[in-house]
Coordinates of C-alpha atoms and ligand atoms in Angstrom, one line a residue:
X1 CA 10.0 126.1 -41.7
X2 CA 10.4 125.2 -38.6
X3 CA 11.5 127.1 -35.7
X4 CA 9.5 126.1 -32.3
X5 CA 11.9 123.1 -31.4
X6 CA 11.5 124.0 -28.2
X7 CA 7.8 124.5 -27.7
X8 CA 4.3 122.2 -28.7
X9 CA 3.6 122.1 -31.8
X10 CA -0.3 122.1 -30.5
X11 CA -1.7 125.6 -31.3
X12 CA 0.4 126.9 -33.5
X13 CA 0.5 129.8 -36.0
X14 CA 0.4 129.7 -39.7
X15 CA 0.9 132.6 -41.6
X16 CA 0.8 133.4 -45.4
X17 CA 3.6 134.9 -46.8
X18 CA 1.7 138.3 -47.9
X19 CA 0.8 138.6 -44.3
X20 CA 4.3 138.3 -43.4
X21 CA 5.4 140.6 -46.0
X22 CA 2.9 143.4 -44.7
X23 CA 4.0 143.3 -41.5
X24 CA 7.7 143.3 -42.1
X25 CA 6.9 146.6 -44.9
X26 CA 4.7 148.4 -42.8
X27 CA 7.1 148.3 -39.5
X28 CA 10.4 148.2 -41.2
X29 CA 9.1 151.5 -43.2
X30 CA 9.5 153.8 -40.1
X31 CA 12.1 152.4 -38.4
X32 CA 15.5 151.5 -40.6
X33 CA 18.8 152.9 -40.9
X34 CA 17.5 155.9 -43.6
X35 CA 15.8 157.3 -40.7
X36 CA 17.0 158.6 -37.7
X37 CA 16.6 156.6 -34.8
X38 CA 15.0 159.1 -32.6
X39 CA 12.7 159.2 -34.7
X40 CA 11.8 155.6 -35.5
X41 CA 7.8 154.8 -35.0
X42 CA 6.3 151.9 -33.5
X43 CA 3.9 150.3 -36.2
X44 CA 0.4 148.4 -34.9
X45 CA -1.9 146.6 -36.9
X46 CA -4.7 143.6 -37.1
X47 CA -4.1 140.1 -38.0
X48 CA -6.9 138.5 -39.8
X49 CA -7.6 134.9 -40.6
X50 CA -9.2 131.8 -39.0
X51 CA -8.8 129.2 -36.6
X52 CA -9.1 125.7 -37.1
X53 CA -8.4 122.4 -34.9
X54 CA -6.7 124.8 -32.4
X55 CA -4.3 126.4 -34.7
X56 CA -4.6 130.2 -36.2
X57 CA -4.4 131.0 -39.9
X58 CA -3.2 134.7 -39.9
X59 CA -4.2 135.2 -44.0
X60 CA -3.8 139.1 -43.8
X61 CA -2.0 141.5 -41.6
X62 CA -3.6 145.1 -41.9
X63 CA -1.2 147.9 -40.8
X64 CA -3.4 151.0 -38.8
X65 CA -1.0 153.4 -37.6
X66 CA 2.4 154.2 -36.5
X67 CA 3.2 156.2 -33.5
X68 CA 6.5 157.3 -32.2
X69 CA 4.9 157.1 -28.4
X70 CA 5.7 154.1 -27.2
X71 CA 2.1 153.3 -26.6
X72 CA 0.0 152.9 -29.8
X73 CA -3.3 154.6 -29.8
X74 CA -6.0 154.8 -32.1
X75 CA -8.5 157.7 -32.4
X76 CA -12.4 157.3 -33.1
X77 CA -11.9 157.8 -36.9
X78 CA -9.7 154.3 -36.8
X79 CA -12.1 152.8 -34.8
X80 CA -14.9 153.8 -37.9
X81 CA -12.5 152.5 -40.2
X82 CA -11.7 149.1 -38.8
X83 CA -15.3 148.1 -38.0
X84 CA -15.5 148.8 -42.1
X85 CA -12.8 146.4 -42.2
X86 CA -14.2 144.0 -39.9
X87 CA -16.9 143.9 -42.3
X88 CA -15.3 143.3 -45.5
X89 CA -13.5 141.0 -43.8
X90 CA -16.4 139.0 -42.4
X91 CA -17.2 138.3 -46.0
X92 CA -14.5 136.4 -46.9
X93 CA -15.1 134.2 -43.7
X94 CA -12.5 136.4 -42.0
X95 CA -11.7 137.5 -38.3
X96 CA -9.5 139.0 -36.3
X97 CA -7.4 136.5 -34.8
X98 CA -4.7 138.7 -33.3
X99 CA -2.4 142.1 -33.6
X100 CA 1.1 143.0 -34.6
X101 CA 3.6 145.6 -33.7
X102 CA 6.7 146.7 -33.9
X103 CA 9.6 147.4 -31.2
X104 CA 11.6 148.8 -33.8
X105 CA 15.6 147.9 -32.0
X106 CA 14.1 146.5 -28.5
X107 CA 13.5 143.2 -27.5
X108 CA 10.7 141.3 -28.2
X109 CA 8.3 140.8 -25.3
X110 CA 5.0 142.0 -24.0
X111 CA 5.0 145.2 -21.9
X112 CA 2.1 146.2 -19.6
X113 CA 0.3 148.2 -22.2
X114 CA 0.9 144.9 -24.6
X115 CA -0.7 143.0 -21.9
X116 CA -3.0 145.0 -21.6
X117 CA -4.1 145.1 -25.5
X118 CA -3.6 141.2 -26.1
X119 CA -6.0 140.6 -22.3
X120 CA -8.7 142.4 -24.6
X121 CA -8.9 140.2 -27.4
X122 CA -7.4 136.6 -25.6
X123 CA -10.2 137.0 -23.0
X124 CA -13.1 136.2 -25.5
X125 CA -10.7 134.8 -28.2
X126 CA -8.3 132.4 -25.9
X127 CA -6.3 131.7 -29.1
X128 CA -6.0 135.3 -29.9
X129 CA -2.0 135.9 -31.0
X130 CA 0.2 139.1 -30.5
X131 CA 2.6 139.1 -32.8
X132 CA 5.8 141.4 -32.0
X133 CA 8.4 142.2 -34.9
X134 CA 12.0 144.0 -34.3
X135 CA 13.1 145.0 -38.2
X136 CA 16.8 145.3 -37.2
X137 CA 16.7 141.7 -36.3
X138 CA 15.3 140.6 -39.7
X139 CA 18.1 142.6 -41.2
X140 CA 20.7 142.6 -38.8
X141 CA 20.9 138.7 -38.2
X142 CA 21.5 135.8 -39.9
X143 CA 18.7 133.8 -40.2
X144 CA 16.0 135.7 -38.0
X145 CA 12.7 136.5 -39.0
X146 CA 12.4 139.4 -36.3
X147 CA 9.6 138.3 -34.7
X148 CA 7.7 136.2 -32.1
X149 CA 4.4 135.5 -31.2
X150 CA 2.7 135.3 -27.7
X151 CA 0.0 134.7 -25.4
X152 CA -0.9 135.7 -22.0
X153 CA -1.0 132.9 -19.5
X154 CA -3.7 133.8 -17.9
X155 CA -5.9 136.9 -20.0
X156 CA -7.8 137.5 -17.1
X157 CA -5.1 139.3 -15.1
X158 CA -3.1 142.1 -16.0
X159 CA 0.1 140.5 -15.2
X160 CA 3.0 140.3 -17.2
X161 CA 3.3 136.7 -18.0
X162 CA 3.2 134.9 -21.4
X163 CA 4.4 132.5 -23.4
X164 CA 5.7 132.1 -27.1
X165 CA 3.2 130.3 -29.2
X166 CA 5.5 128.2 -32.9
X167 CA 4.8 129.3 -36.1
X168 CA 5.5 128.7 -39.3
X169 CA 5.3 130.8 -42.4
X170 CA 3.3 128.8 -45.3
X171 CA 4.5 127.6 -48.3
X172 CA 7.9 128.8 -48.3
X173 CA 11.3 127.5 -49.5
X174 CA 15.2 128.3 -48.5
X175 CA 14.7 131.6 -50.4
X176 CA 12.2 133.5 -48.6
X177 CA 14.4 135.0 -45.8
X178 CA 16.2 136.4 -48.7
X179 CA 13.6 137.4 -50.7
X180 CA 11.8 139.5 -47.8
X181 CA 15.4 141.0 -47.1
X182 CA 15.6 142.1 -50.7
X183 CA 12.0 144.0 -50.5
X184 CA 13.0 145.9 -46.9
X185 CA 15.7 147.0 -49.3
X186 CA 13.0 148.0 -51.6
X187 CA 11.4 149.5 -48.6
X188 CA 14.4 151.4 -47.1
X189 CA 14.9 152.9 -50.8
X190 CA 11.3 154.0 -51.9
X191 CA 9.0 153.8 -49.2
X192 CA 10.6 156.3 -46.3
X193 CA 7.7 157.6 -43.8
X194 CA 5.2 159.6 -45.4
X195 CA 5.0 161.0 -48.7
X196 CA 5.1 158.1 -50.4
X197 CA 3.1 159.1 -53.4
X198 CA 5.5 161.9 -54.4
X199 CA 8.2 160.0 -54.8
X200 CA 6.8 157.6 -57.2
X201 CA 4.9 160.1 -59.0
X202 CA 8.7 162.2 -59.3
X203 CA 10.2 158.5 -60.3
X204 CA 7.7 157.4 -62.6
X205 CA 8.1 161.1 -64.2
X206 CA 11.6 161.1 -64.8
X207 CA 11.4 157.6 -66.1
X208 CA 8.9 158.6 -68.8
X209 CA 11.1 161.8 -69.9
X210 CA 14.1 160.4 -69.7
X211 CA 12.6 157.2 -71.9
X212 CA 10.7 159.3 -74.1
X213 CA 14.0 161.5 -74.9
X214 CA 16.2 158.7 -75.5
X215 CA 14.0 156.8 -78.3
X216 CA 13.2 160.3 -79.2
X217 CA 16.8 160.7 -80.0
X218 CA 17.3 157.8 -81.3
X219 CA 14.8 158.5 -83.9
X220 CA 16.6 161.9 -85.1
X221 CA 19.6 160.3 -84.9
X222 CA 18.8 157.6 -87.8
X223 CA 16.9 160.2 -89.8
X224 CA 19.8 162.0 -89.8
X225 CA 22.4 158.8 -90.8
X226 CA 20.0 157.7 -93.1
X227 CA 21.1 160.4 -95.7
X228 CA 24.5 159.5 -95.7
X229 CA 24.4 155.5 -94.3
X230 CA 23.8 152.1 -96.2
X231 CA 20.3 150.6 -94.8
X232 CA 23.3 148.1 -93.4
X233 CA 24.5 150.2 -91.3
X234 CA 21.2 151.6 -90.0
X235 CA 20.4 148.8 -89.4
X236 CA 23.3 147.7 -86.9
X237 CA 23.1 151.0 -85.5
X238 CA 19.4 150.8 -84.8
X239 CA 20.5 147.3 -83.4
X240 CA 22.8 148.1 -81.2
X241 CA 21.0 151.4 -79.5
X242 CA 17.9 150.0 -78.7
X243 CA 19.3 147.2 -76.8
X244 CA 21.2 150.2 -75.2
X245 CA 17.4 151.6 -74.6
X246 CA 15.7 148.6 -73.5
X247 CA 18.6 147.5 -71.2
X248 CA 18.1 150.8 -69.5
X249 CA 14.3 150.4 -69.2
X250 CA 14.3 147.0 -67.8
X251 CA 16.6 148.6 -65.1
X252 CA 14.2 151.0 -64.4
X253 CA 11.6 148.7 -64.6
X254 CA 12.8 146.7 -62.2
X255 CA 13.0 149.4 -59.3
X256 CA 9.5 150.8 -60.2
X257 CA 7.9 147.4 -60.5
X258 CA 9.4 146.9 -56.7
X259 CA 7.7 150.4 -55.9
X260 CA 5.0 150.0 -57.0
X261 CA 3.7 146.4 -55.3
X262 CA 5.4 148.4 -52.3
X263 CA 1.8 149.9 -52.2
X264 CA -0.1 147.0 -51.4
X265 CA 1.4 147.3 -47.9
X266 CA 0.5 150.9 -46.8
X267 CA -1.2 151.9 -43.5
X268 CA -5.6 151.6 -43.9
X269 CA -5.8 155.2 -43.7
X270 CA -3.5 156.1 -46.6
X271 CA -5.2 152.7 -48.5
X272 CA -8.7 154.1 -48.2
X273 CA -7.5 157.8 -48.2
X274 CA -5.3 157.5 -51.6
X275 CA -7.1 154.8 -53.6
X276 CA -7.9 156.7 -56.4
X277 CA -4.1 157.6 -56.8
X278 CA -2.8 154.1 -56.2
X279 CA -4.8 152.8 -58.6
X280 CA -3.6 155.8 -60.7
X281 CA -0.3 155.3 -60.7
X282 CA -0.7 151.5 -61.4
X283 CA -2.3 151.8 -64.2
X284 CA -0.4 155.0 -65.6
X285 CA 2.8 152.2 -65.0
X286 CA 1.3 149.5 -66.6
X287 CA 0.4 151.7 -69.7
X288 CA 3.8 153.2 -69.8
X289 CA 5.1 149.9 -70.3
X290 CA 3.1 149.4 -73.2
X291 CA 3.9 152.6 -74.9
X292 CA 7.3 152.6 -74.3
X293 CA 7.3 149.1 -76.6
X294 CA 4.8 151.2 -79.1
X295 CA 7.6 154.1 -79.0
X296 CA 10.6 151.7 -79.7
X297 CA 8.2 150.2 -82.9
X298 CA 7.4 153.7 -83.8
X299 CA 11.4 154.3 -84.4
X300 CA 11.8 151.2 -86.2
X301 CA 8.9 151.1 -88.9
X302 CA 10.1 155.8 -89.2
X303 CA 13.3 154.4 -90.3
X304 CA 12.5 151.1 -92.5
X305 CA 9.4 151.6 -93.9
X306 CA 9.9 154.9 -96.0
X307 CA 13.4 153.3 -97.1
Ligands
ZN401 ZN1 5.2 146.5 -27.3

């Protein structure tokens, strides 16, 4: 990809495509056209990674907090958090390299409090990045990522001049833009502010009950032809409902699946705070998908086997 036609390609930014996708999530989750947009929240967050030969490898972008001030802040409990972070980071050779936020339907530029943040880390990091993302542009235009990256010209003065630093996003093909539309999607349809976890738990509920009671009736329903029916005609029948059943499932499926990798890319708080219950729910889906095939068996060897 390339994108910085206009500017050296010396120092620029490479970023892996799960550290894209984080930031895009994260921001675009409380600010899009499901919410109201007095209410949208600015999102802020680290960028880890590693520099090499004067360019910065942004490997994983860690969402803190969202705020609808327009100034992000972090309390002392983030600040215990992210030095845990910093740490677990540290052993996989990581650092911060940068931060992200949001201007969730403003341009993208550094304001004096951005200035202020990015002089902070580009005074003893001069290749430090600040990363700024607009969601409405990644889904409002054509072929826009939504974001830019920038330094300060000088870190050691609180002025308000920088400069936009190339990037490019690793690995990636024609698709991607698409691809990361199709998960805000995802985003704007399961993952709306806060109380995240109830609305998968209700989902994942439904889906079970609703499952459940169709092979359920399913099941009655040939025990019931089966006193009347040739095994034939079972059979068809059989046939032609649980493709009905499965078809259904895989629809499902396919919108819980999306929900549930949707939780890789919540805020650190919520990540440390609801572990136990993210993990929970992944493996409660993952075993669901095996029973549901056990269910479907189930039906099959009721009806055939005692014939
Ligand atoms: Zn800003």
């Amino acid at each position: 990809m390339r994108l910085w036609e206009k500017v050296d390609a010396k120092g620029k930014v490479i970023l892996e495509k799960d550290a894209y996708h984080a930031i895009i999530v994260s921001c675009y989750r409380f600010a899009n056209p499901s919410i109201m947009k007095s209410k949208w929240a600015e999102v802020q967050g680290i960028l880890y990674g590693y520099n090499k030969d004067g360019i910065v490898h942004v490997t994983r972008a860690v969402p803190l907090a969202h705020l609808s001030s327009v100034a992000v802040e972090m309390d002392d409990n983030d600040y215990v958090l992210v030095a845990e972070l910093e740490g677990e980071m540290a052993s996989h050779d990581l650092f911060q390299v940068g931060w992200f936020h949001s201007h969730p339907g403003i341009k993208l530029f550094l304001s004096l409090e951005d200035v202020k943040t990015q002089a902070g880390l580009q005074a003893p990091n001069p290749l430090a990045i600040a990363l700024v993302f607009n969601p409405i542009y990644l889904m409002e235009r054509e072929s826009d990522f939504g974001f830019k990256i920038f330094r300060l010209d000088d870190p050691s003065t609180i002025e308000i001049k920088f400069h936009e630093i190339p990037w490019e996003i690793a690995g990636t093909g024609d698709g991607f833009l698409k691809e990361s539309k199709m998960l805000m999607h995802g985003v704007q349809r399961f993952l709306r502010g806060e109380g995240v976890f109830d609305t998968i738990q209700s989902r994942l509920d439904k889906t079970y009950k609703k499952m459940n009671s169709e092979i359920f009736g399913l099941k009655t329903y040939l025990q019931n032809k089966k006193k009347t029916a040739t095994t034939e005609e079972i059979f068809n029948s059989f046939t032609k409902h649980k493709a009905r059943i499965e078809k259904l499932f895989n629809k499902k499926r396919e919108s819980i699946d999306i929900q549930v990798m949707l939780l890789d890319y919540l805020e650190l708080k919520e990540m440390l705070q609801y572990k136990d219950r993210i993990d929970e729910i992944r493996e409660e889906w993952k075993a669901y998908k095996q029973t549901f095939t056990e269910l479907l068996m189930d039906v099959e060897k009721t009806i055939f086997d005692s014939t």
